[in-house]
Coordinates of C-alpha atoms in Angstrom, one line a residue:
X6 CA -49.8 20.5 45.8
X7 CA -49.0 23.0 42.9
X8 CA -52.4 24.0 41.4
X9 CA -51.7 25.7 38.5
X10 CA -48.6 25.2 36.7
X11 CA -48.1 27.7 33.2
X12 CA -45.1 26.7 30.6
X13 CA -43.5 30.0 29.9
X14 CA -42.4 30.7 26.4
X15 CA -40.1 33.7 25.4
X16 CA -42.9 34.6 23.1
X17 CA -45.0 35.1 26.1
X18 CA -42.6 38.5 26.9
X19 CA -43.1 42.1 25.4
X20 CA -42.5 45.6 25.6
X21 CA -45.5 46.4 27.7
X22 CA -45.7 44.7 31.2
X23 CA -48.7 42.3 31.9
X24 CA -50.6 40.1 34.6
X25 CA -50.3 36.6 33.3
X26 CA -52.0 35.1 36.8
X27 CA -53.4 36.2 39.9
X28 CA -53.9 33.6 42.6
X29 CA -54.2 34.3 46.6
X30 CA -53.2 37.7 46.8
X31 CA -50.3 37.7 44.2
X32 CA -49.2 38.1 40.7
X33 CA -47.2 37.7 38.9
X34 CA -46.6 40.0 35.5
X35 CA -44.0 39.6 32.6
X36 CA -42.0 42.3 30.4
X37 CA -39.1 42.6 28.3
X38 CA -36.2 44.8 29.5
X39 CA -34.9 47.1 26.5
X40 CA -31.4 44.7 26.8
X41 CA -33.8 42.1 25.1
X42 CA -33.9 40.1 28.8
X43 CA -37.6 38.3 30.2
X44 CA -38.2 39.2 33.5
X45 CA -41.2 38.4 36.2
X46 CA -42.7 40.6 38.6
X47 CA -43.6 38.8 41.0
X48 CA -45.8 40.6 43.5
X49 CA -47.4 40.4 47.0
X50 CA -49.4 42.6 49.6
X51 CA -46.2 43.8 50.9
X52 CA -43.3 44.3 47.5
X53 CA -42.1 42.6 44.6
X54 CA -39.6 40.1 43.3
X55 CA -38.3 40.8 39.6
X56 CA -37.0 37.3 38.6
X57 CA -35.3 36.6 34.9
X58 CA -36.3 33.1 34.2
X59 CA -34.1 32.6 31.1
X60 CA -31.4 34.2 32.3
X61 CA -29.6 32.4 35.2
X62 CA -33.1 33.1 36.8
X63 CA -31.2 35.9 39.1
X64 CA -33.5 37.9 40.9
X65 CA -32.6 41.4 39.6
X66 CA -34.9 43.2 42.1
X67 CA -36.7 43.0 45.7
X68 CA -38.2 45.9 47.4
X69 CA -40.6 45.4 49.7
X70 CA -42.1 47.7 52.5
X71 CA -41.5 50.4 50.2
X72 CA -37.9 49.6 50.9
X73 CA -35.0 48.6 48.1
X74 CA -33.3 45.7 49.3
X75 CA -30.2 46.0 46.6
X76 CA -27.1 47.0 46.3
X77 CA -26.5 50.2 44.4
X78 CA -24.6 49.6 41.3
X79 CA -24.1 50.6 37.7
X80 CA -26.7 49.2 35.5
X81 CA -30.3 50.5 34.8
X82 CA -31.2 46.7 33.6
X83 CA -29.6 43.6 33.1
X84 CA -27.8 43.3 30.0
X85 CA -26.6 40.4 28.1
X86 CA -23.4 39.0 29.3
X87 CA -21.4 35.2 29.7
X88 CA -20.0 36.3 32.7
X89 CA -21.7 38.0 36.0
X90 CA -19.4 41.1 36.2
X91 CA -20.7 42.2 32.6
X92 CA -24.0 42.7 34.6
X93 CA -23.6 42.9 37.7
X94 CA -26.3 44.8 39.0
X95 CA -28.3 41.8 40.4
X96 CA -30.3 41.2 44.2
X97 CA -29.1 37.9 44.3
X98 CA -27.6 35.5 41.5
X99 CA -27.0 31.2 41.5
X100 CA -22.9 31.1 41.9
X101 CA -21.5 27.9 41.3
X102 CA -22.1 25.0 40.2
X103 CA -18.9 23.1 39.1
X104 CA -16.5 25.9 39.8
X105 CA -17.0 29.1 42.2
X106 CA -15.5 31.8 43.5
X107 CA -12.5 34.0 42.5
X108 CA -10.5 32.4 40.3
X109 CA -6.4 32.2 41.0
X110 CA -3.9 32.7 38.1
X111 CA -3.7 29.2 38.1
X112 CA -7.8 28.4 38.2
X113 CA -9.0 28.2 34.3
X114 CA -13.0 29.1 35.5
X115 CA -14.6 32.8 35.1
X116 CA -15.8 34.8 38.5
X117 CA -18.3 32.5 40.3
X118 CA -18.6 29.8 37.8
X119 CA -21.2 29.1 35.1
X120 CA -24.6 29.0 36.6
X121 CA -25.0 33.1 37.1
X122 CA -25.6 34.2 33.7
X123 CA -26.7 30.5 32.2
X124 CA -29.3 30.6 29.8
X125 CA -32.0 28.2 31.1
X126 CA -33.9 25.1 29.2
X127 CA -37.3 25.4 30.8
X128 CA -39.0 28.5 32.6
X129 CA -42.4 28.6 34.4
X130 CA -44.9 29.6 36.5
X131 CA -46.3 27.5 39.8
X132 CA -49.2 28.2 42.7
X133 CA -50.0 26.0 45.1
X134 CA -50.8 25.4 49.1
X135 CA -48.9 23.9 51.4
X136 CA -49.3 23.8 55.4
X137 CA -47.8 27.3 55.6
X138 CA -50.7 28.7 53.1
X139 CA -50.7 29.5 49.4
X140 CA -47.2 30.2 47.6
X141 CA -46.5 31.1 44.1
X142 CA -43.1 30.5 42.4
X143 CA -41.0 31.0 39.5
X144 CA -39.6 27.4 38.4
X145 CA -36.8 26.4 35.9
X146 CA -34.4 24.1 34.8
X147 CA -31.3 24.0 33.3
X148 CA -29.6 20.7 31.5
X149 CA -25.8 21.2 31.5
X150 CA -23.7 18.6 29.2
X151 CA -19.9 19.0 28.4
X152 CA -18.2 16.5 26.3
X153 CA -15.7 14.4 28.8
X154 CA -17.1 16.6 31.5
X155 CA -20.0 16.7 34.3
X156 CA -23.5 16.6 33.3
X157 CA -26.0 17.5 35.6
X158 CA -29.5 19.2 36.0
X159 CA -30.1 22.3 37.6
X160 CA -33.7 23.3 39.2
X161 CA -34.2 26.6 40.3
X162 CA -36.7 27.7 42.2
X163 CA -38.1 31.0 44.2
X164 CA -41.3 31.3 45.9
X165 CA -43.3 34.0 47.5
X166 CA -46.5 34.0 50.1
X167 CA -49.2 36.6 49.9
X168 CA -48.1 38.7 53.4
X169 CA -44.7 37.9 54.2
X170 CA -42.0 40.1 53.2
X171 CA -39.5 37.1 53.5
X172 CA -39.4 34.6 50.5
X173 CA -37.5 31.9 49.6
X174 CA -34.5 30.6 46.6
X175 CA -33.9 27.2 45.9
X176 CA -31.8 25.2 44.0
X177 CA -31.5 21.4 43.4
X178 CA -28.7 20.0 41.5
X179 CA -29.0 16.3 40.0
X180 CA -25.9 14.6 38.7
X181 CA -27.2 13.0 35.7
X182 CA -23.9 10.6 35.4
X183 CA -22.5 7.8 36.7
X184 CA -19.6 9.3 38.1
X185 CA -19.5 12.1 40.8
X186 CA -19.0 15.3 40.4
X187 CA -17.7 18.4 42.0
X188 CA -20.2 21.2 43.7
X189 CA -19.4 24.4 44.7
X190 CA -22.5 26.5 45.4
X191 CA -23.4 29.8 47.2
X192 CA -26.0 31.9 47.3
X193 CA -24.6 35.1 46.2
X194 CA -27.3 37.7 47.7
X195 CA -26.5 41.5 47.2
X196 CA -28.0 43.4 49.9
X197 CA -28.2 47.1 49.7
X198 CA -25.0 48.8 51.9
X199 CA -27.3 50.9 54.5
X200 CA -24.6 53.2 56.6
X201 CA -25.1 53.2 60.4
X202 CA -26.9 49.3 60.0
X203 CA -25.8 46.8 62.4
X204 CA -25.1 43.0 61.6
X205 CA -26.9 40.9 63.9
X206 CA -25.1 37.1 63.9
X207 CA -25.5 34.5 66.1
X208 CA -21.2 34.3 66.4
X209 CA -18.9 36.4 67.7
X210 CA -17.4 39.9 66.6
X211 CA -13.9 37.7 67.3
X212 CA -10.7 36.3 65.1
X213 CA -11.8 33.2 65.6
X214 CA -15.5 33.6 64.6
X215 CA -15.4 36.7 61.9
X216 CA -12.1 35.9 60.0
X217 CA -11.2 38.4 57.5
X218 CA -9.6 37.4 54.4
X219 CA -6.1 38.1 54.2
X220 CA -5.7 36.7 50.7
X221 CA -6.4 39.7 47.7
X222 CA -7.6 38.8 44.9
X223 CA -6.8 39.9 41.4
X224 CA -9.4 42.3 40.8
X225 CA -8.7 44.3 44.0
X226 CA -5.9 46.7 43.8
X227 CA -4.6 47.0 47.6
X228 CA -3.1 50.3 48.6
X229 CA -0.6 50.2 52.3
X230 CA -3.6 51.6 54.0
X231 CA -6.0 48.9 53.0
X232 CA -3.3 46.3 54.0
X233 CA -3.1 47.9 57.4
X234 CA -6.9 47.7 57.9
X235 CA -6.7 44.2 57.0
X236 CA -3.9 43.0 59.9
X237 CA -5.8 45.4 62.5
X238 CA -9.3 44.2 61.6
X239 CA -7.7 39.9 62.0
X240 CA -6.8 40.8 65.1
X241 CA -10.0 42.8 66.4
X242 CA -13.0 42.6 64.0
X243 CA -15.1 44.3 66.3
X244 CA -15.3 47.2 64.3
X245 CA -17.4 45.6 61.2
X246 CA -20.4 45.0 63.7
X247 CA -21.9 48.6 62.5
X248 CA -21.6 49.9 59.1
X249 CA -20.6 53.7 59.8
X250 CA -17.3 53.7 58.3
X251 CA -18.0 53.4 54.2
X252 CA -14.3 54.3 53.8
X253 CA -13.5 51.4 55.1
X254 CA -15.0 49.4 52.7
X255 CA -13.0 50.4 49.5
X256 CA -11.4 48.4 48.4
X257 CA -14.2 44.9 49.3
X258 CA -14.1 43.7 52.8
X259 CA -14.4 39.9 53.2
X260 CA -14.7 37.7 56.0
X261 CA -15.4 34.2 56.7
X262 CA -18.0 33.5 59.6
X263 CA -17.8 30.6 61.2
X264 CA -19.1 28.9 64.4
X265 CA -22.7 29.7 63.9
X266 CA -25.0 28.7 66.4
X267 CA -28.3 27.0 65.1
X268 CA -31.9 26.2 66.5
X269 CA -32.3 22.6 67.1
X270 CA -33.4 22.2 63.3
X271 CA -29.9 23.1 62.1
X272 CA -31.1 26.4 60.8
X273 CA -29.1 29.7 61.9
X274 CA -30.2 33.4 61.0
X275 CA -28.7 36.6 60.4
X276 CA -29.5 39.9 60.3
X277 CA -28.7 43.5 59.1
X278 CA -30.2 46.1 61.3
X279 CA -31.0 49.4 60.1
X280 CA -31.3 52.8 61.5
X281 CA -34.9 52.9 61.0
X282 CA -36.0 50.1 63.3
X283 CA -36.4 47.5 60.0
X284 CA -33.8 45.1 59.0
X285 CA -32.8 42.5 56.5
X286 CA -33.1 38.9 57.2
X287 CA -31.2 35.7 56.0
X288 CA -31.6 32.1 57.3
X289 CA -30.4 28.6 56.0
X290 CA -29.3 25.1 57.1
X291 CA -25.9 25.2 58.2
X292 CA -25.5 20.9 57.2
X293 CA -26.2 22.0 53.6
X294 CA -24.3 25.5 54.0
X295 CA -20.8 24.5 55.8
X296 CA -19.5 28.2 55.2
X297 CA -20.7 31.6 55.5
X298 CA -19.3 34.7 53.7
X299 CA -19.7 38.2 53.9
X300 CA -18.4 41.0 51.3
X301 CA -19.1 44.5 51.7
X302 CA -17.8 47.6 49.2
X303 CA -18.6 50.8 48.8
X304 CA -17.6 53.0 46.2
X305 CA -19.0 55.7 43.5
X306 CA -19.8 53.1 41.4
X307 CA -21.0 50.1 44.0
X308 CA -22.7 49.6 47.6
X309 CA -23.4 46.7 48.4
X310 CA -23.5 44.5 51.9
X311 CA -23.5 41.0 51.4
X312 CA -23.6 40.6 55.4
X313 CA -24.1 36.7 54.8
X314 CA -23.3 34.2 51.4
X315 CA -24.6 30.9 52.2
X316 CA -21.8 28.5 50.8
X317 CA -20.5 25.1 50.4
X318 CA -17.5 26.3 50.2
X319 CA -15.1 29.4 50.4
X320 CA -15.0 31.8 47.6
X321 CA -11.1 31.8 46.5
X322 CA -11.4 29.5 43.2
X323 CA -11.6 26.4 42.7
X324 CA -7.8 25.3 43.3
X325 CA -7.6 27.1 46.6
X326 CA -11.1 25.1 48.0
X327 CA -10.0 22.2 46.7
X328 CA -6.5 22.0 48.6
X329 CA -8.7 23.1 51.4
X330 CA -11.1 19.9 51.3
X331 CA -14.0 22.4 50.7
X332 CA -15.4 21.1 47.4
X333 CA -18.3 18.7 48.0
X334 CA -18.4 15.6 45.7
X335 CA -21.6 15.0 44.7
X336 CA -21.9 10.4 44.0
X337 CA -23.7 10.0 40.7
X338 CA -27.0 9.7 39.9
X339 CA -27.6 12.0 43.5
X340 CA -29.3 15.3 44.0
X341 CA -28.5 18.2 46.6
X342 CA -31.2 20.4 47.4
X343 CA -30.7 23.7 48.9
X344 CA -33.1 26.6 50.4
X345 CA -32.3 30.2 51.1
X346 CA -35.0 32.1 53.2
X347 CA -34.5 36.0 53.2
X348 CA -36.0 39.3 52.6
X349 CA -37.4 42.4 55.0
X350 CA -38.6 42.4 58.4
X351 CA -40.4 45.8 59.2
X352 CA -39.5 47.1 62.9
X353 CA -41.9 44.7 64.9
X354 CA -40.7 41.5 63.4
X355 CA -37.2 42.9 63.2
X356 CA -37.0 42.7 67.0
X357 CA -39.0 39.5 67.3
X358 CA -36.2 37.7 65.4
X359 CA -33.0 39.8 66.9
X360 CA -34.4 38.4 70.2
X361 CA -34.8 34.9 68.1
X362 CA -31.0 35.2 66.9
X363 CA -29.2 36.2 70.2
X364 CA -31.1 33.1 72.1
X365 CA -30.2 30.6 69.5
X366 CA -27.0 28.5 71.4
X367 CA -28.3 29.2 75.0

């Protein structure tokens, strides 16, 4: 039952950073970036979150353990921008909701849809208990209307516990009309590119079970050598198990991993070992998540290992999923709801749940 529910207002956010509410261990502090963008700190006994309510509530930042779970990219803060690529410095961003993905010549949507850099209706601040202990969260809600076009309601929501270094990202999306609509979501979570790391999956290092992507998109500029390592890795992906090659990751690996084993709950979990003993950590339900994705690059001006996307779909536009069968209709007046649970494991819990991910299936 929440406890304590506050409205937030973009009044509410200045230059100087401040504690707004303190409940069970955590806070939870507001400031304005320079860029003129609200964000939350949102803190526990272990790290911080930095949410941006208004502003497709991303998560910009996570560190926790003393450890920076995001990619390394070009921007100091977010900055103001329609599209995700004119900020795209982000832990972990809503992709979707109507459209997703790369878009084709032929596709008429931007990279990954509208929801990433939407400007939200309604922003707040939530504390409760539930039977796993007290939570905080940062709520929101976002009323999308086009004229001859889908209108739906989007509800995002992340939540943090007072000693866990694993939190979790929602998001619930209500078709508000009669007629259904098309969803295409992911959970598009940027996870810091840690050389020598090893990715942990309950699936096979196989062609059947990580499938690279053969198709380039537009904003990748392919040279023969890159073309090569594509053909040799669909035939032996092996090699992508452990990150000590960066090279090999510019330009953007993909790959598509499929056949997940799940505990009898339907959830699945994996994980990105690194040299230091600690890891990061992803799990979701596989019946609301069909498809998992992973995209890794590395170059002067990027690092980033997204080692798993939770998805409904593939990420190659909207005309490619949809000749595919891989764009979910959602009947009107309905509601899907999914959860994303990831963060940092220090060493002891990292080898609890490697032990966890290789015995799921048996």
């Amino acid at each position: 039952m929440e406890t304590t529910v506050i409205t937030l207002q973009k009044s509410f956010f200045g230059e100087a950073e401040r504690e707004v509410t303190r409940f069970a261990g955590m806070t939870a502090r507001l400031f304005r970036y320079d860029s003129g963008i609200e964000a939350i700190r949102l803190g526990n006994r272990r790290g911080h979150l930095v949410v941006l309510p208004f502003f497709g509530q991303m998560v910009w930042d996570a560190v926790f353990d003393g450890v920076d779970l995001s990619m390394d990219d070009m921007f100091a803060m977010p900055r103001p921008a329609d599209v995700i690529v004119g900020t795209y410095g982000c832990f972990a961003f809503h992709s979707g909701l109507l459209r997703n993905g790369c878009p084709s010549p032929d596709d008429d949507h931007p990279l990954h849809g509208e929801m990433p850099c939407a400007p939200m209706d309604r922003a707040g601040l939530a504390t409760g208990v539930d039977a796993q202990g007290p939570w905080m969260a940062v709520t929101g809600e976002r009323d999308y209307a086009m004229g001859f076009g889908s209108h739906y309601k989007a509800r995002p929501r992340i939540v943090l516990r007072p000693d866990d270094a694993l939190f979790d990202i929602g998001m619930e999306v209500e078709n508000l009309s009669a007629d259904a609509m098309d969803l295409m979501y992911m959970c598009h979570v940027n996870f810091a590119f840690c050389p020598g790391a090893r990715i942990i999956q309950p699936a096979g290092f196989t062609p059947t079970d990580t499938v690279v992507r053969t198709a380039i998109p537009g904003h990748v500029r392919p040279t023969e050598d890159y073309r090569k390592l594509i053909d040799t890795l669909a035939v032996d992906p092996t090699a992508m198990e452990v990150l000590d090659e960066p090279e090999r990751y510019n330009p953007e690996q993909v790959f598509y991993i499929r056949n997940l084993k799940t505990d009898g709950n339907g959830q699945t979990r994996l994980m990105m070992r690194r040299p230091q003993g600690d890891a990061f950590s992803i799990a979701f339900d596989r019946h609301a998540f069909p498809h998992t994705v992973r995209w890794i690059l590395v170059n002067s001006d990027q690092k980033v290992a997204a080692f798993a996307l939770p998805a409904t779909c593939e990420p190659e536009g909207y005309l490619a999923e949809k000749r595919k069968g891989h764009v979910r209709s959602l009947p009107g007046g309905a509601t899907a709801r999914f959860t994303v649970r990831l963060g940092h494991l220090d060493a002891a819990e990292a080898t609890g749940v490697e032990n966890e991910i290789r015995s799921l299936g048996r």
